[in-house]
Coordinates of C-alpha atoms in Angstrom, one line a residue:
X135 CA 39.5 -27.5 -16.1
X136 CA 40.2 -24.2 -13.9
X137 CA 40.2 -26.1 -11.2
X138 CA 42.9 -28.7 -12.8
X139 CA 44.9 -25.7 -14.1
X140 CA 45.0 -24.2 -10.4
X141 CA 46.4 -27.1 -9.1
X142 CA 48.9 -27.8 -11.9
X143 CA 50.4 -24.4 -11.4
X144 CA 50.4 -24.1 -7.6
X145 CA 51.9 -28.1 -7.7
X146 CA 55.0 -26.3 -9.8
X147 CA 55.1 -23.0 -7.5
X148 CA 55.3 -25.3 -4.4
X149 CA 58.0 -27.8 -6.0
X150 CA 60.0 -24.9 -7.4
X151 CA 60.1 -22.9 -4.2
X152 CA 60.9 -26.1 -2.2
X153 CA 63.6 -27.2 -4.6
X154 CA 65.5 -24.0 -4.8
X155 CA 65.2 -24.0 -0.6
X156 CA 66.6 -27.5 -0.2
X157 CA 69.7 -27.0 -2.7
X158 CA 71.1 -23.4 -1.5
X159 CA 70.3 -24.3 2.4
X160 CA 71.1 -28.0 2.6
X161 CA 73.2 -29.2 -0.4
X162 CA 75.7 -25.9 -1.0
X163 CA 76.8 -25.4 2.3
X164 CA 78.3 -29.1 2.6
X165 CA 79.2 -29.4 -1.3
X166 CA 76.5 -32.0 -2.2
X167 CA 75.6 -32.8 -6.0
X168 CA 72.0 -32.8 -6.7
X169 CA 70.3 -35.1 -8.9
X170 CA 70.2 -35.4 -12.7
X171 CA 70.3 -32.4 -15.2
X172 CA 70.1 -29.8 -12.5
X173 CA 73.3 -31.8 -11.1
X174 CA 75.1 -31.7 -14.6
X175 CA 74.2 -27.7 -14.3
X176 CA 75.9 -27.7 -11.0
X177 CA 78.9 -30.1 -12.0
X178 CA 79.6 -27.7 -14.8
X179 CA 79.2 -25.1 -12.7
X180 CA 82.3 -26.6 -10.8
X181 CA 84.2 -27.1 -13.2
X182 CA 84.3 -24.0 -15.2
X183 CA 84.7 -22.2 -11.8
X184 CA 88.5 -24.0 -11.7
X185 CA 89.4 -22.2 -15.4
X186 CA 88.6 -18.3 -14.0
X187 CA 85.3 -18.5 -15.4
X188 CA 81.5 -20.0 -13.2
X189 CA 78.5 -21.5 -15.9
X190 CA 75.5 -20.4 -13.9
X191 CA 73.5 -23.5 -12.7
X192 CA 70.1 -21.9 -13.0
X193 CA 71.3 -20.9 -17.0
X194 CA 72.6 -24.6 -17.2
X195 CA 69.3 -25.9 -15.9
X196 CA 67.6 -24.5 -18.2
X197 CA 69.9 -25.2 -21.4
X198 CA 70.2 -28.9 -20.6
X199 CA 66.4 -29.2 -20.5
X200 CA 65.5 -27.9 -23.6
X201 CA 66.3 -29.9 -26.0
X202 CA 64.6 -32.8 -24.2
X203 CA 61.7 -31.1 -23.8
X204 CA 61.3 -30.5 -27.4
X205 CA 61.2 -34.4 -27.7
X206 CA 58.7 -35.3 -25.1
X207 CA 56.6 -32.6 -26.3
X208 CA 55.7 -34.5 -28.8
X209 CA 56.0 -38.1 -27.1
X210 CA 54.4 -37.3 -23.2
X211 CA 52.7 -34.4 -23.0
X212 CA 52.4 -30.6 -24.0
X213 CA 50.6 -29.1 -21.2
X214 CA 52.9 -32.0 -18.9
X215 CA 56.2 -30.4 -20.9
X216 CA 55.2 -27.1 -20.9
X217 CA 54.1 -26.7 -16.7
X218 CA 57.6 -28.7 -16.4
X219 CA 59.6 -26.4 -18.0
X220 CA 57.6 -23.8 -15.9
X221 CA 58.9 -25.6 -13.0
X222 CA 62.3 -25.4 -14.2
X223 CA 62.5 -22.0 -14.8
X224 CA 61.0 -21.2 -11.5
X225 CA 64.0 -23.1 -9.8
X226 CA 66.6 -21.0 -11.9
X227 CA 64.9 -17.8 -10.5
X228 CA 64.2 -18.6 -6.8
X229 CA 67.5 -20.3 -6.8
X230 CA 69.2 -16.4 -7.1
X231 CA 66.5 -14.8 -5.2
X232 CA 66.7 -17.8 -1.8
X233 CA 69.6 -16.6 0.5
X234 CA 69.6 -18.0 3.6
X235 CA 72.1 -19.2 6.3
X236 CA 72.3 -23.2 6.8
X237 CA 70.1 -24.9 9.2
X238 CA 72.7 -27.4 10.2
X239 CA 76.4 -27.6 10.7
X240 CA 76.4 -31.6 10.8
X241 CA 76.5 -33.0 7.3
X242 CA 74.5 -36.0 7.9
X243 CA 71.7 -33.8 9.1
X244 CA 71.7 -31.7 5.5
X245 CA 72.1 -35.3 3.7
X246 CA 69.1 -36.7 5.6
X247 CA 66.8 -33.8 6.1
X248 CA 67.8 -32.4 2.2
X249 CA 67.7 -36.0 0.3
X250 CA 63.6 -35.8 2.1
X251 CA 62.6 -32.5 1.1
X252 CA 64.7 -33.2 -2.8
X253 CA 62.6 -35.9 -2.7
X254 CA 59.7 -34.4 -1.8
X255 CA 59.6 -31.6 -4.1
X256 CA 60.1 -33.7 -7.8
X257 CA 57.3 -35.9 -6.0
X258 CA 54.8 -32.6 -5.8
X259 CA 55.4 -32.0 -9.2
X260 CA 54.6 -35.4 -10.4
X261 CA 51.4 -35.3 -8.3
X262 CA 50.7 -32.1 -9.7
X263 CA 51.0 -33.8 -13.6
X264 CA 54.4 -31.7 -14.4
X265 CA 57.7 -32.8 -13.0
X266 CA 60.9 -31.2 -12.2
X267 CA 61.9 -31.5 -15.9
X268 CA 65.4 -33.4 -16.9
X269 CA 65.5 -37.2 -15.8
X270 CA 62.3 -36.7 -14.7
X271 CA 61.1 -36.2 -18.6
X272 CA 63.6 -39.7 -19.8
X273 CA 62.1 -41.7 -16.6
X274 CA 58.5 -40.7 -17.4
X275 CA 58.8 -41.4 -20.8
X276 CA 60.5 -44.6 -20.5
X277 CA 57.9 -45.8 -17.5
X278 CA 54.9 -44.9 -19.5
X279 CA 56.2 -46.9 -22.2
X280 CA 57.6 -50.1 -19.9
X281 CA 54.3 -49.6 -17.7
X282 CA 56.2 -49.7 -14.9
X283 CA 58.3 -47.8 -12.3
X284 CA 62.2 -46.8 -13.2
X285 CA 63.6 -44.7 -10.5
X286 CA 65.8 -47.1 -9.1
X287 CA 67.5 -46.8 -12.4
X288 CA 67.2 -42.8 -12.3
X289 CA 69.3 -43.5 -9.3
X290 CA 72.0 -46.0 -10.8
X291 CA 72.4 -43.0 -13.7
X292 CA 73.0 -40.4 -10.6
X293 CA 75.2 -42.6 -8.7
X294 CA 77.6 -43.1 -12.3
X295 CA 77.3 -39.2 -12.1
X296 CA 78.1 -38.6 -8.8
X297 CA 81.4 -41.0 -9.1
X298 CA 82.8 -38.5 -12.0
X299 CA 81.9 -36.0 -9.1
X300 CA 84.0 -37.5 -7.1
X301 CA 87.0 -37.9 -9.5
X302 CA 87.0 -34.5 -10.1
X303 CA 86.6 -33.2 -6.6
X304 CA 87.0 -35.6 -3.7
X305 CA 85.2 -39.0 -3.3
X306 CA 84.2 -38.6 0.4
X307 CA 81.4 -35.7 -0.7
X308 CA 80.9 -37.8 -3.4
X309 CA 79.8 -40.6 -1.5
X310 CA 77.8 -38.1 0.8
X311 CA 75.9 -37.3 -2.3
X312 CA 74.9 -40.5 -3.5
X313 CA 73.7 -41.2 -0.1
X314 CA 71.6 -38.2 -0.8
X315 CA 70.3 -39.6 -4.0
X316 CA 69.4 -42.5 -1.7
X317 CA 67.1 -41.1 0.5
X318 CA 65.6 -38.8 -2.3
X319 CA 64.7 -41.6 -4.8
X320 CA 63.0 -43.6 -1.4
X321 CA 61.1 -40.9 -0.9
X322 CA 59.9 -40.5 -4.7
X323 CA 58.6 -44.2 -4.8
X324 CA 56.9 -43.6 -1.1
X325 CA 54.9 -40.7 -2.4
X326 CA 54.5 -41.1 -5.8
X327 CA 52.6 -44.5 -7.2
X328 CA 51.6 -43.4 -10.3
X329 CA 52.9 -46.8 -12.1
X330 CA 52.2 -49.4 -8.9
X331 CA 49.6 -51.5 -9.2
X332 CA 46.3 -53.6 -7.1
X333 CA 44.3 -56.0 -7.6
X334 CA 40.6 -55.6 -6.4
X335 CA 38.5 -58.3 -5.2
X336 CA 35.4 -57.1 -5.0
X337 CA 32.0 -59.2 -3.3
X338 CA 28.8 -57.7 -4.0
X339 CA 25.0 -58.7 -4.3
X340 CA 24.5 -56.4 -6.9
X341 CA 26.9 -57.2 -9.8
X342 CA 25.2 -55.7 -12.9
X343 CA 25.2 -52.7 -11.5
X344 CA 28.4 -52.7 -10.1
X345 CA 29.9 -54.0 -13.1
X346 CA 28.2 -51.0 -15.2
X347 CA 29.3 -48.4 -12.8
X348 CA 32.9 -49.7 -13.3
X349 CA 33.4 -50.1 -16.7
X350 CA 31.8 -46.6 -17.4
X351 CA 34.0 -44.9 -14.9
X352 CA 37.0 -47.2 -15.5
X353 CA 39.0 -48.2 -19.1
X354 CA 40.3 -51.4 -17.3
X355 CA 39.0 -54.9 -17.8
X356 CA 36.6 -56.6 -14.7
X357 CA 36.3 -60.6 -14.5
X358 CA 32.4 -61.9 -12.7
X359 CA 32.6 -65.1 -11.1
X360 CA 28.5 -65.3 -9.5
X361 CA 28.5 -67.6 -5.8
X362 CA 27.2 -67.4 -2.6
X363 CA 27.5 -66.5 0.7
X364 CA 28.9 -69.5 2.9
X365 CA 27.2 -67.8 5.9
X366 CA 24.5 -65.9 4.7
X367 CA 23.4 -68.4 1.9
X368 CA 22.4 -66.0 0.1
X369 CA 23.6 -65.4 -3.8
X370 CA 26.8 -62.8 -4.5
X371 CA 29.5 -62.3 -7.1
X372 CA 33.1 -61.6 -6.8
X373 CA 34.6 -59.5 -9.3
X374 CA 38.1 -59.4 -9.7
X375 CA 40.0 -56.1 -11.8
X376 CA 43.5 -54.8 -11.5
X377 CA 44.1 -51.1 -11.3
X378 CA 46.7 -48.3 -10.9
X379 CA 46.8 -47.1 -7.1
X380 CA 46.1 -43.5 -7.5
X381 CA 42.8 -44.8 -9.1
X382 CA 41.5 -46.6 -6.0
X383 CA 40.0 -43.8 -3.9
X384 CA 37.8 -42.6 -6.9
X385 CA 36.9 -46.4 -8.2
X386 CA 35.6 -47.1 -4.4
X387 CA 33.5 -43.9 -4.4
X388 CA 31.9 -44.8 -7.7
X389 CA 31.3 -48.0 -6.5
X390 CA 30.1 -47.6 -2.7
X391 CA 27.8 -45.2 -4.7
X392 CA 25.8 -47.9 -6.7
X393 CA 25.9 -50.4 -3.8
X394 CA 26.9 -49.4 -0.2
X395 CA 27.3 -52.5 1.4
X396 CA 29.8 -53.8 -1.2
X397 CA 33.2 -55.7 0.3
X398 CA 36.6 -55.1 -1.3
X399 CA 39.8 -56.4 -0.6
X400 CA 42.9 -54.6 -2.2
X401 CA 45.9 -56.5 -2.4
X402 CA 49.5 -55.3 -4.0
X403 CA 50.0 -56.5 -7.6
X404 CA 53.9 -57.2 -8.0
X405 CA 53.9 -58.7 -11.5
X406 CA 51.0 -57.8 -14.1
X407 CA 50.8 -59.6 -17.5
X408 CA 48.8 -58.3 -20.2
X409 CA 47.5 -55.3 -21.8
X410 CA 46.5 -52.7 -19.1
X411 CA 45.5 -49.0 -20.0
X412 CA 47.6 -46.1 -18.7
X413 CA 45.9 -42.9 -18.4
X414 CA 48.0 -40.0 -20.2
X415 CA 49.4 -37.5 -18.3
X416 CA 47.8 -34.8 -20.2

């Protein structure tokens, strides 16, 4: 549990600092919107600027995120909610403390390098089993629900966003935002696969075992279907399960446990019907 804890908290230390680094040195300089609440934050930041008076982002990320915390704190996850929030409040702060000169003059190079390293830091987060709060909260709660993956939504929300951006203030940053939001929601699904799914086909001489091992490690279902070898002759079974990708590594190490010479063969699962378990993220 320390050991869980450690990584939770450096996971949110990591995203927080990498966050607040990617937003003052690669979306400020060239006007870019970030993503979600934290880009409502900054959108109202904007706008109250033109009537004499500036909204602090880092209060308005924090503001807009506390009432939907309240609600998932019930529905996801306390200790998920409460190391998000963490997160969030982190941001605020090394958002005022991070002063730094850009990298880049180019804009394409801060939409390209920045939409990664956005990207990169709400996927730490998630790896770590918080998030970066905001969206993040709705699209967890809504995927754990559905069972499957709704970024590319996330981004359709961002891109409706961004175009009131670019009403406001100008559609040709607007348009380098969303392509901003493009590269940061690719790299979210590339890195983060909590709600992807395999099939395992598994051929072993040793079934029962097998089969034990699994279901005691596992809460998903495994299908038995005994044979043989075509070349050796001799008698096998192929099992057949369907799991979440993060949960391969550990199943195979389980597995290659009770019986080294076992053969699997993992194959992407596009379409899953049925009732499959989701671990909580608490």
């Amino acid at each position: 549990m320390k050991k869980r804890y450690f990584i939770m908290t450096a996971a949110v230390i990591a995203s927080a600092l990498l966050q607040a680094f990617t937003m003052n040195i690669f979306l400020e300089p060239v006007q870019l919107l970030p993503s979600g609440f934290t880009g409502i934050a900054s959108l109202l930041s904007r706008i109250t600027g033109t009537f004499g008076f500036r909204f602090s982002t880092s209060l308005g990320m924090v503001a807009l995120n506390i009432p939907v915390a309240a609600f998932c704190y019930e529905h996801i996850g306390k200790k998920f909610v409460l190391f998000s929030m963490l997160q969030v409040v982190l941001s605020s702060i090394f958002l005022q403390l991070i002063k730094s000169e850009p990298l880049f003059d180019d804009v394409l190079l801060n939409i390209c390098f920045g939409g990664f390293l956005y990207g990169l830091a709400i996927s730490i987060a998630l790896k770590g089993n918080a998030s970066t709060a905001g969206m993040d909260f709705i699209a967890l709660y809504v995927s754990n629900r559905l069972g499957k993956s709704i970024w590319q939504y996330v981004f359709v929300f961002n891109c409706v966003l961004l175009c009131i951006f670019g009403m406001l203030f100008g559609w040709e940053h607007a348009g380098y935002s969303i392509l901003f939001q493009f590269i940061a929601t690719k790299t979210i699904d590339n890195f983060y696969h909590r709600f992807k799914r395999v099939t395992l086909q598994i051929t072993t001489q040793k079934p029962h075992e097998v089969v034990k091992e699994y279901v005691g490690f596992c809460r998903h279902g495994i299908s038995v279907v005994d044979g043989y070898g075509g070349y050796s002759g001799k008698s096998m079974s192929l099992l057949h399960t369907v799991v979440s990708t993060y949960e391969v590594h550990d199943i195979m190490m389980h597995l290659k446990g009770v019986d080294p010479a076992i053969i699997v063969n993992v194959m992407p699962t596009e379409t899953f019907i049925g009732s499959f378990y989701q671990k909580p993220l608490d």
